[in-house]
mmCIF file of C-alpha atoms in Angstrom:
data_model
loop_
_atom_site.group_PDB
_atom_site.id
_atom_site.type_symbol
_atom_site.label_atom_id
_atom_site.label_comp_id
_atom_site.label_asym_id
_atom_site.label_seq_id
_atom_site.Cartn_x
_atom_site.Cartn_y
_atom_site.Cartn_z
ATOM 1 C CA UNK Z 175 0.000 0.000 0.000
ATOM 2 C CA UNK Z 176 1.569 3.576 -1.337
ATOM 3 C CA UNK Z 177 2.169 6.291 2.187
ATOM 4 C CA UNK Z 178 -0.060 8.910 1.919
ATOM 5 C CA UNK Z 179 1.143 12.058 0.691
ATOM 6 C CA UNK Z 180 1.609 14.642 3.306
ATOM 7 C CA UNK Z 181 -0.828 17.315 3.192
ATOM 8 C CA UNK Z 182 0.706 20.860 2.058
ATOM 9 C CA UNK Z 183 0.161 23.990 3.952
ATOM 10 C CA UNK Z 184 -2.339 26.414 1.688
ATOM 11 C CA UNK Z 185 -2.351 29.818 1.277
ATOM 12 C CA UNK Z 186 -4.000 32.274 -1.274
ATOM 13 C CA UNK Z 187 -1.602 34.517 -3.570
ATOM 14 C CA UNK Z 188 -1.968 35.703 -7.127
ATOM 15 C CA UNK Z 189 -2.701 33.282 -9.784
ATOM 16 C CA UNK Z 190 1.145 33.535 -11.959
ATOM 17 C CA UNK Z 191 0.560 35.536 -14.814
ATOM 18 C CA UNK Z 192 2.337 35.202 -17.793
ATOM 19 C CA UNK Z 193 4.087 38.005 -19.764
ATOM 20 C CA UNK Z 194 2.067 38.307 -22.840
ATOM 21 C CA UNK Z 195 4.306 40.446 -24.671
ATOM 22 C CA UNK Z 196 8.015 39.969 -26.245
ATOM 23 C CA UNK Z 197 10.020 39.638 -22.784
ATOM 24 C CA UNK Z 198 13.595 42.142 -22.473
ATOM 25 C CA UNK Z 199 16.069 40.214 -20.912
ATOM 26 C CA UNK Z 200 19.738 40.594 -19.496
ATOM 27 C CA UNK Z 201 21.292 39.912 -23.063
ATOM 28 C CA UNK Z 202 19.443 43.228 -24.791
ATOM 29 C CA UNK Z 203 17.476 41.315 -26.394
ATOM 30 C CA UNK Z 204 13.577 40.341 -26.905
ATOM 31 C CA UNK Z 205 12.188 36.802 -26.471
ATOM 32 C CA UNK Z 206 9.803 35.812 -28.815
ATOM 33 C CA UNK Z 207 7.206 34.329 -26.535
ATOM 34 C CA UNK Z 208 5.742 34.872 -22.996
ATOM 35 C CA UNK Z 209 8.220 34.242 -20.110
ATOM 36 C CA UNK Z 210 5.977 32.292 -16.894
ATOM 37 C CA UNK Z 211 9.002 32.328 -15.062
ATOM 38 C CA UNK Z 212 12.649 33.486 -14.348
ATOM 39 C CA UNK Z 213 14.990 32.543 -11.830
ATOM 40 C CA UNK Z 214 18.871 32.505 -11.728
ATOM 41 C CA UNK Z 215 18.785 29.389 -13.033
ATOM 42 C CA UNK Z 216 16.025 28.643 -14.983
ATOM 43 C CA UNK Z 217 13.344 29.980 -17.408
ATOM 44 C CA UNK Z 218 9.950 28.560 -18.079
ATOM 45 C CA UNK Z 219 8.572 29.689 -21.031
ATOM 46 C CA UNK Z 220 4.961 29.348 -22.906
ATOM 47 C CA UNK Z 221 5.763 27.591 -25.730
ATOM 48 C CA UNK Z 222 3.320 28.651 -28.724
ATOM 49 C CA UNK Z 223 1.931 25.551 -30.842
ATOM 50 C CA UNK Z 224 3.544 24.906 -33.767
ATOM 51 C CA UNK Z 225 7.024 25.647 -32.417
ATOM 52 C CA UNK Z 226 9.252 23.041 -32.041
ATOM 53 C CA UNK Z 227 11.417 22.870 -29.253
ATOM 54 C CA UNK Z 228 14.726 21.859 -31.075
ATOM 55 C CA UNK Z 229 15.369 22.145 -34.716
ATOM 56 C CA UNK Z 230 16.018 18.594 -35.288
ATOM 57 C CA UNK Z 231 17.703 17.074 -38.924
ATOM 58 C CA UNK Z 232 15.296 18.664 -40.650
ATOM 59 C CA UNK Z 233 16.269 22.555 -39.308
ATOM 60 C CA UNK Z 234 13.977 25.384 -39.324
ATOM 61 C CA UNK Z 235 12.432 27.370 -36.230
ATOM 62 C CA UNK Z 236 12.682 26.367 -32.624
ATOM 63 C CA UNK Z 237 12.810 27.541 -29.282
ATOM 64 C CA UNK Z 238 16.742 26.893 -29.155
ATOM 65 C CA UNK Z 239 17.095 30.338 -31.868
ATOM 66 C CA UNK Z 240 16.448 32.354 -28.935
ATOM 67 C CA UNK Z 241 18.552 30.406 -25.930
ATOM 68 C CA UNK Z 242 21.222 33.451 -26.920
ATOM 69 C CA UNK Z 243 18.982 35.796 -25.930
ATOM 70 C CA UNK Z 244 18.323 34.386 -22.912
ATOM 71 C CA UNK Z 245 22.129 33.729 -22.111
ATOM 72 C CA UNK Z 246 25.237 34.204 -23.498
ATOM 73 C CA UNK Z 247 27.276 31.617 -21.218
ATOM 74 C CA UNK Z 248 29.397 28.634 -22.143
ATOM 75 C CA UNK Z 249 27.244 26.788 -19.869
ATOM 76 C CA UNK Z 250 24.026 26.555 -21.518
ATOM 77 C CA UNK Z 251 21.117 27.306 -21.644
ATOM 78 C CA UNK Z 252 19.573 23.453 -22.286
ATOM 79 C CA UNK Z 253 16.039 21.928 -23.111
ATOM 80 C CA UNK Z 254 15.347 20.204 -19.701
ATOM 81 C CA UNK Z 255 12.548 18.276 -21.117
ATOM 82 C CA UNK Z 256 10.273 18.302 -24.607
ATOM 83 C CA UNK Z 257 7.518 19.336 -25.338
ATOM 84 C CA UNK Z 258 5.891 18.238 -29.253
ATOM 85 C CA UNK Z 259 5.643 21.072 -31.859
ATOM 86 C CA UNK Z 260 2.253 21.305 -31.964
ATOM 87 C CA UNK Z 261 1.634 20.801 -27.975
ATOM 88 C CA UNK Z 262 1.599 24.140 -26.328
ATOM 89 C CA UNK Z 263 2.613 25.669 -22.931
ATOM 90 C CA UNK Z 264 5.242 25.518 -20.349
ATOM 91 C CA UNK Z 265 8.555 24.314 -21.129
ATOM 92 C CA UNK Z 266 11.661 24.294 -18.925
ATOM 93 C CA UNK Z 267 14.919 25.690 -20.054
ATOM 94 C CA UNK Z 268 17.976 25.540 -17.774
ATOM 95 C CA UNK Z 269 20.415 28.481 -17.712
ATOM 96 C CA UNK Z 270 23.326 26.040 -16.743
ATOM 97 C CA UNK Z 271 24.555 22.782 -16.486
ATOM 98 C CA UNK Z 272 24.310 22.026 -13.273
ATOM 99 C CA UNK Z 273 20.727 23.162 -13.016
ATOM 100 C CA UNK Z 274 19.993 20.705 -16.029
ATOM 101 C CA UNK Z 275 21.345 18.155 -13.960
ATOM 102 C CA UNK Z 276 19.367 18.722 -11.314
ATOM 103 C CA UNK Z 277 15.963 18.977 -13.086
ATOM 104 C CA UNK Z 278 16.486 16.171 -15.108
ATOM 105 C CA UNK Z 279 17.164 14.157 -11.632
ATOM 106 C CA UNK Z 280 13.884 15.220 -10.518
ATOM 107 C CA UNK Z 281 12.029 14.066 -13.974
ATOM 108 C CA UNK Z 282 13.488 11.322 -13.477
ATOM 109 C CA UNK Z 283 12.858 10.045 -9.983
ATOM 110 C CA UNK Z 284 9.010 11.183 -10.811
ATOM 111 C CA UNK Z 285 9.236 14.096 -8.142
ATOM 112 C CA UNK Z 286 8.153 16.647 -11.247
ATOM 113 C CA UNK Z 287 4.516 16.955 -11.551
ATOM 114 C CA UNK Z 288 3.538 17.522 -15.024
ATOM 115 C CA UNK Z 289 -0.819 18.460 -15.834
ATOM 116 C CA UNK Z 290 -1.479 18.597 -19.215
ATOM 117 C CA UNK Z 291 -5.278 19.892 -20.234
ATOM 118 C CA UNK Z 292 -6.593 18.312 -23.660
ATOM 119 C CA UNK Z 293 -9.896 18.665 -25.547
ATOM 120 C CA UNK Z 294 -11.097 15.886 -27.009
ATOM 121 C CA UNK Z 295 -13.790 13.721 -28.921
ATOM 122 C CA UNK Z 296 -15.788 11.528 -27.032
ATOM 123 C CA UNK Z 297 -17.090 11.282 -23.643
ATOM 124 C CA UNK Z 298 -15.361 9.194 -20.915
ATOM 125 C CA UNK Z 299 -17.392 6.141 -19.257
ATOM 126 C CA UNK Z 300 -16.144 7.220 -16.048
ATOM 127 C CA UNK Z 301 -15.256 10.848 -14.183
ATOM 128 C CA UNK Z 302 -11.529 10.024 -13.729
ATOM 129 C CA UNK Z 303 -9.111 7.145 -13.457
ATOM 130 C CA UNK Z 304 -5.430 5.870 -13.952
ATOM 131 C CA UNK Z 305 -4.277 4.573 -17.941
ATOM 132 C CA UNK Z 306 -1.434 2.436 -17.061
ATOM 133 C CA UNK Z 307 -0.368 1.211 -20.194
ATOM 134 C CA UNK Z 308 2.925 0.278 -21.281
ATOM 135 C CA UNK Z 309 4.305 2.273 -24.586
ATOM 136 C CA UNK Z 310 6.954 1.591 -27.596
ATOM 137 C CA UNK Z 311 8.095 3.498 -30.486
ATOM 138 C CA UNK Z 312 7.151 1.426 -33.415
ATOM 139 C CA UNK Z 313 8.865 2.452 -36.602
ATOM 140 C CA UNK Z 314 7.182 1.198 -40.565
ATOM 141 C CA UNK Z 315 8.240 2.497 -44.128
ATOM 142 C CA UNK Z 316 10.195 5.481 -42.539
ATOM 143 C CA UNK Z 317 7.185 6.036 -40.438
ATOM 144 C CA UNK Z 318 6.805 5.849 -36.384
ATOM 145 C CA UNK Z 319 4.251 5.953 -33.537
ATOM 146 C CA UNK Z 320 3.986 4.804 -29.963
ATOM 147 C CA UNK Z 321 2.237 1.618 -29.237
ATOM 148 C CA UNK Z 322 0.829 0.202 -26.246
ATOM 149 C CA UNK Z 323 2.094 -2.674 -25.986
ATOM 150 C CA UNK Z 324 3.364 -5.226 -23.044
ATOM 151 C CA UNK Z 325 6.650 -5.252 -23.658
ATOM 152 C CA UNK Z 326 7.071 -1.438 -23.864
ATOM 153 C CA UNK Z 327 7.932 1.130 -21.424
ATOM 154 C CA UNK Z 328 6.041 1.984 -18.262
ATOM 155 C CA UNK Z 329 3.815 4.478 -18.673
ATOM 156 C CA UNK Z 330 1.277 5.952 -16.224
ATOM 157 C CA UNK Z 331 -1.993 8.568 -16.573
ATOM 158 C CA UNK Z 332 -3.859 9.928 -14.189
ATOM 159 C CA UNK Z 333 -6.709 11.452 -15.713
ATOM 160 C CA UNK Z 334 -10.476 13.427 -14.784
ATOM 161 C CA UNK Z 335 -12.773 15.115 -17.104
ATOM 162 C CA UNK Z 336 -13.117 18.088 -16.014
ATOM 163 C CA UNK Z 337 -16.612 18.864 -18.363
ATOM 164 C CA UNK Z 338 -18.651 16.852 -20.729
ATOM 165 C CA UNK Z 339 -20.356 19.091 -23.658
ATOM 166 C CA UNK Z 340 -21.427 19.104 -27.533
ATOM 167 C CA UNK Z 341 -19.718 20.380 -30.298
ATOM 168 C CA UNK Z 342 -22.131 22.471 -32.525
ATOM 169 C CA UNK Z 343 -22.638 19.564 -34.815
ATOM 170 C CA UNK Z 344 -23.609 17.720 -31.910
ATOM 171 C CA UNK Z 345 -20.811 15.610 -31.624
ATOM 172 C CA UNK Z 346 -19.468 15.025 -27.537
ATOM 173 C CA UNK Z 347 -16.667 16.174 -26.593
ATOM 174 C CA UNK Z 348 -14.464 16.072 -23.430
ATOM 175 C CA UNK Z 349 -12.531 18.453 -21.521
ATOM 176 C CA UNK Z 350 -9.609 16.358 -19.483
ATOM 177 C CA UNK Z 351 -6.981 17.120 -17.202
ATOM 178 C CA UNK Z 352 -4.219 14.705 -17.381
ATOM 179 C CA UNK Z 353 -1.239 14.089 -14.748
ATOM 180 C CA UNK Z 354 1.233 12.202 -16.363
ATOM 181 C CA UNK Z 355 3.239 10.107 -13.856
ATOM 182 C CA UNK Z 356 6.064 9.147 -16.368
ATOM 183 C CA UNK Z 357 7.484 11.170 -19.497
ATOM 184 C CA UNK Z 358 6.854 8.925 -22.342
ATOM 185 C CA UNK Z 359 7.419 10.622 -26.320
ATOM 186 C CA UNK Z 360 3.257 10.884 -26.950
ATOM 187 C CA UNK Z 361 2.117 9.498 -23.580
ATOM 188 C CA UNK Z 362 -0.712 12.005 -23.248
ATOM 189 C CA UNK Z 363 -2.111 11.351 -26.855
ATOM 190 C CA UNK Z 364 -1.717 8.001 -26.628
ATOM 191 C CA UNK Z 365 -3.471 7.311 -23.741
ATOM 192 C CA UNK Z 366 -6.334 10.066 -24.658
ATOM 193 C CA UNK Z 367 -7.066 7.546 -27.736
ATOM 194 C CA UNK Z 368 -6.633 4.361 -25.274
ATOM 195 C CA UNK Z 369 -9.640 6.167 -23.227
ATOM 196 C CA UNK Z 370 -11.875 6.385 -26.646
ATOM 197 C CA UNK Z 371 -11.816 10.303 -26.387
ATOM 198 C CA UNK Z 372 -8.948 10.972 -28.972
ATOM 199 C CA UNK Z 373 -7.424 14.707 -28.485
ATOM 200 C CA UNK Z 374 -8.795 17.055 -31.020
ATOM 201 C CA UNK Z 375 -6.440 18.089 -34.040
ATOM 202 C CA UNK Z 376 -4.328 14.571 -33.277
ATOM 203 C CA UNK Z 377 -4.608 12.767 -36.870
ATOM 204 C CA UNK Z 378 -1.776 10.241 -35.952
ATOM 205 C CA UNK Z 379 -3.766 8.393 -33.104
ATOM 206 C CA UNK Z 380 -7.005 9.944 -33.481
ATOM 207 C CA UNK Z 381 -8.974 11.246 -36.822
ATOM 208 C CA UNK Z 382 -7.820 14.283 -38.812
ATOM 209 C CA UNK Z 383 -10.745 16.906 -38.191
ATOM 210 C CA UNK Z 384 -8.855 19.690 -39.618
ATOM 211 C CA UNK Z 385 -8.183 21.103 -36.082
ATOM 212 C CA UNK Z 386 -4.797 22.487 -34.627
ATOM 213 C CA UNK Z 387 -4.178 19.921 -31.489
ATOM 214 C CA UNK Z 388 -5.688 20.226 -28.439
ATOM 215 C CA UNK Z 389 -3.469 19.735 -25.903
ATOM 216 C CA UNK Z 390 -1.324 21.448 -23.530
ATOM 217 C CA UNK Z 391 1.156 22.246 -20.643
ATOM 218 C CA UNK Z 392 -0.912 23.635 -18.276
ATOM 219 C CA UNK Z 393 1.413 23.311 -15.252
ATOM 220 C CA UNK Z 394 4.572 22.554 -14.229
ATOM 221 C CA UNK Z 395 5.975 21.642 -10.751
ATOM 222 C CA UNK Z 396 9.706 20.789 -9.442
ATOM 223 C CA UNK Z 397 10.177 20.666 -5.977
ATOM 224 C CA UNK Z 398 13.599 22.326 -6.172
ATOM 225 C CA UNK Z 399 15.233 24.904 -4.114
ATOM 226 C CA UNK Z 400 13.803 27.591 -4.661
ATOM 227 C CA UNK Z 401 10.936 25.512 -5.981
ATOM 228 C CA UNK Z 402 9.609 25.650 -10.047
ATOM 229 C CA UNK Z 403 6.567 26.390 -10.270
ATOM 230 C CA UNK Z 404 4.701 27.663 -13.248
ATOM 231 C CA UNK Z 405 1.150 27.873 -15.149
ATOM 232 C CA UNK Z 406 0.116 28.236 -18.732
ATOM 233 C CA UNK Z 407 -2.763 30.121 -19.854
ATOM 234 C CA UNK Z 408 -4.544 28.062 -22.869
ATOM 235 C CA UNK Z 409 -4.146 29.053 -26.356
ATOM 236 C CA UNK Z 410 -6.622 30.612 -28.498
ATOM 237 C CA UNK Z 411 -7.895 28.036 -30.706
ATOM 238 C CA UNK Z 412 -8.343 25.115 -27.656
ATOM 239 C CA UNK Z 413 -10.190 28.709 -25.640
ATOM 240 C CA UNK Z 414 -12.258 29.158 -28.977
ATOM 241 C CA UNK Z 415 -13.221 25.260 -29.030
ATOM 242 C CA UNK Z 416 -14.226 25.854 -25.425
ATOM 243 C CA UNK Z 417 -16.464 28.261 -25.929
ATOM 244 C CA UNK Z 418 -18.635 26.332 -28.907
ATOM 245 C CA UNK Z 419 -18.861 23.501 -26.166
ATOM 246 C CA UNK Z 420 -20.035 25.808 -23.488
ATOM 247 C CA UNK Z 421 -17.069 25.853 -21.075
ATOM 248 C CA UNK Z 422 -14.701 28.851 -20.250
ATOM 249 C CA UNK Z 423 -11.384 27.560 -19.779
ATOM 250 C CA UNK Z 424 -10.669 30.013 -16.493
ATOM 251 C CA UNK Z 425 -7.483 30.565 -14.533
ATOM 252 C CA UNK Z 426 -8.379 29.115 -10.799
ATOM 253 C CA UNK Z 427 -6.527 30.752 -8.026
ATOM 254 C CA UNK Z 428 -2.643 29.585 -7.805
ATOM 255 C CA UNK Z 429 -1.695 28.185 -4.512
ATOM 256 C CA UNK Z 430 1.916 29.008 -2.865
ATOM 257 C CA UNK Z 431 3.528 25.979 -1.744
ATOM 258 C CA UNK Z 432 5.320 25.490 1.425
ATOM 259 C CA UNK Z 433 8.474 23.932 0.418
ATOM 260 C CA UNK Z 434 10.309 22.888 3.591
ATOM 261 C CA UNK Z 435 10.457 18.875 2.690
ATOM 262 C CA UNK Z 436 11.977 18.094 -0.384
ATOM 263 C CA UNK Z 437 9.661 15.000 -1.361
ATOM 264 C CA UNK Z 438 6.740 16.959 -1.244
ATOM 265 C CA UNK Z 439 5.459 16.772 -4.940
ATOM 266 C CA UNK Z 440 2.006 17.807 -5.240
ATOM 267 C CA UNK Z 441 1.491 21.147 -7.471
ATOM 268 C CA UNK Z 442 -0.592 23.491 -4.931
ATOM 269 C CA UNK Z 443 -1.978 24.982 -8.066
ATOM 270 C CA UNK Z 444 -3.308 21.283 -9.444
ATOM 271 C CA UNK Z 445 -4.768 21.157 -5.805
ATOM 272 C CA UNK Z 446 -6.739 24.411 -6.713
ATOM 273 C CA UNK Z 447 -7.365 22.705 -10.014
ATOM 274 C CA UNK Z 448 -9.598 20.222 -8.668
ATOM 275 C CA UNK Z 449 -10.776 22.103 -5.705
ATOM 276 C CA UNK Z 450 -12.054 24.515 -8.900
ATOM 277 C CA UNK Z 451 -13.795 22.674 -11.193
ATOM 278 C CA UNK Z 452 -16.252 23.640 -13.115
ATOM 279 C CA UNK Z 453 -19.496 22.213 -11.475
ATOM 280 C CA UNK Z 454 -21.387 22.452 -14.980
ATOM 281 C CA UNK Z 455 -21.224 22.240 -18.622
ATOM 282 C CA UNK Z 456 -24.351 24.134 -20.672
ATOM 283 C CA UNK Z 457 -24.617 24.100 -24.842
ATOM 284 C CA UNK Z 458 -27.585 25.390 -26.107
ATOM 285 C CA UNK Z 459 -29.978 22.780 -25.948
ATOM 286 C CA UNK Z 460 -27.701 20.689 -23.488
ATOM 287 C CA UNK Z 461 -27.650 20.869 -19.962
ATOM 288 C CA UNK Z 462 -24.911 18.578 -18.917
ATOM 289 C CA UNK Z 463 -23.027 17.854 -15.690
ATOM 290 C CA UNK Z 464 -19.777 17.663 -15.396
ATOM 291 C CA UNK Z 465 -17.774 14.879 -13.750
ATOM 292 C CA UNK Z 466 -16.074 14.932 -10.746
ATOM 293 C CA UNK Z 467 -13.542 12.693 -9.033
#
């Protein structure tokens, strides 16, 4: 039987705001997306959809062009994790080695707590649950996925739909809030589809509708010292795809964490999260409940 986790200390502050605007920094220049946070050693930036995070063989934009405007030292900066081109939200970028080192120790003991939002087809048969389902990278005719699959690698979802609604057509569709307890390449959209409620604008495991995808980074926590702690506001095509199903993707109150043991690893602000929920979902002609836990 898993110890409970300690229960955190809660008090009220500020939701984090973002810095909608091109960001000055120390190096005279201009960032070309919204800073969520900056600390000696780290910046966590809103990464806009369709941005990839490294250039890759294939070149082009990323989010590496500006990591000289952010710093100038021999040290870094580094990617401390990926995000996928078209997923949006926060990203973590290390100003030195040694902080790279020690955020990529905490991804990988599973201290980092990682909530994704995604809007999807479908409806869920239940309010919330765990997809624990093992993934591998299958590649085919200079073509790859991820597969569930026994053999692959652990991989572990926590997931609640946070409201149930209809698109105008009238087809359902799900807004979900997903805590994923490994770091899998896909593990979100893979385990969306494994639910039946595909993300929206994912035409690899889902259906191509045409839509930009659906998902994001909505928070990030590290339980460093001083702590990481950061929140995305949604993008503008998954707020406008809100709307038509009758929700208002809103900012609930951020939480300040009391970070005096290290292996405390809840996100205060997922705690607000669920203590926030939307308690309906309406669509003209629909008057549908949400789920809760």
């Amino acid at each position: 039987m898993k110890p409970r986790r300690p229960a955190i200390p809660r008090v009220t502050s500020p939701a984090p705001r973002a810095v909608t605007r091109a960001v000055s920094n120390r190096n005279g220049g201009e960032l070309p997306f919204p800073v969520l946070l900056r600390t000696r050693h780290f910046i966590v930036i809103d990464k806009p959809p369709g941005l990839p995070a490294h250039a890759g063989r294939a070149g082009g934009p990323s989010v590496e062009d500006a990591f000289a405007l952010m710093s100038r030292h021999r040290n870094g900066p580094w990617l401390a994790h990926r995000l996928d081109r078209d997923t949006s939200g926060c990203l973590l970028v290390a100003l030195r080695k040694q902080a790279l080192i020690a955020a990529q120790e905490c991804f990988a003991s599973g201290r980092t707590t990682k909530v994704y939002w995604a809007i999807t087809h479908g409806h869920p048969t239940a309010g919330h649950g765990v997809v624990d389902a093992p993934l591998l990278r299958r590649a085919e005719r200079g073509q790859w996925r991820m597969e569930i699959t026994p053999d692959g690698q652990d991989a572990r979802t926590a997931w609640r739909c946070l409201a149930r609604g209809h698109m105008p057509d009238g087809s359902p569709a799900s807004w979900l809030e997903l805590r994923l307890e490994t770091g899998r390449t896909h593990q979100a959209r893979v385990h969306c589809a494994a639910l039946g409620c595909p993300v929206m604008g994912d035409g690899q495991y889902g259906r191509a509708d045409g839509k930009s995808l659906h998902l994001m980074s909505r928070e990030l926590y590290l339980p460093l010292d001083p702590p990481i702690h950061a929140i995305a506001p949604p993008p503008a095509h998954m707020c406008l795809t809100a709307r038509q199903a009758g929700w208002t993707l809103a900012c609930p109150p951020a939480i300040t964490p009391a970070v005096t043991r290290a292996h405390i690893t809840e996100p205060p602000a997922a705690m607000a999260l669920r203590d926030n929920a939307p308690t309906h979902a309406q669509h003209p002609g629909h008057d549908v409940p949400a789920t809760t836990p």
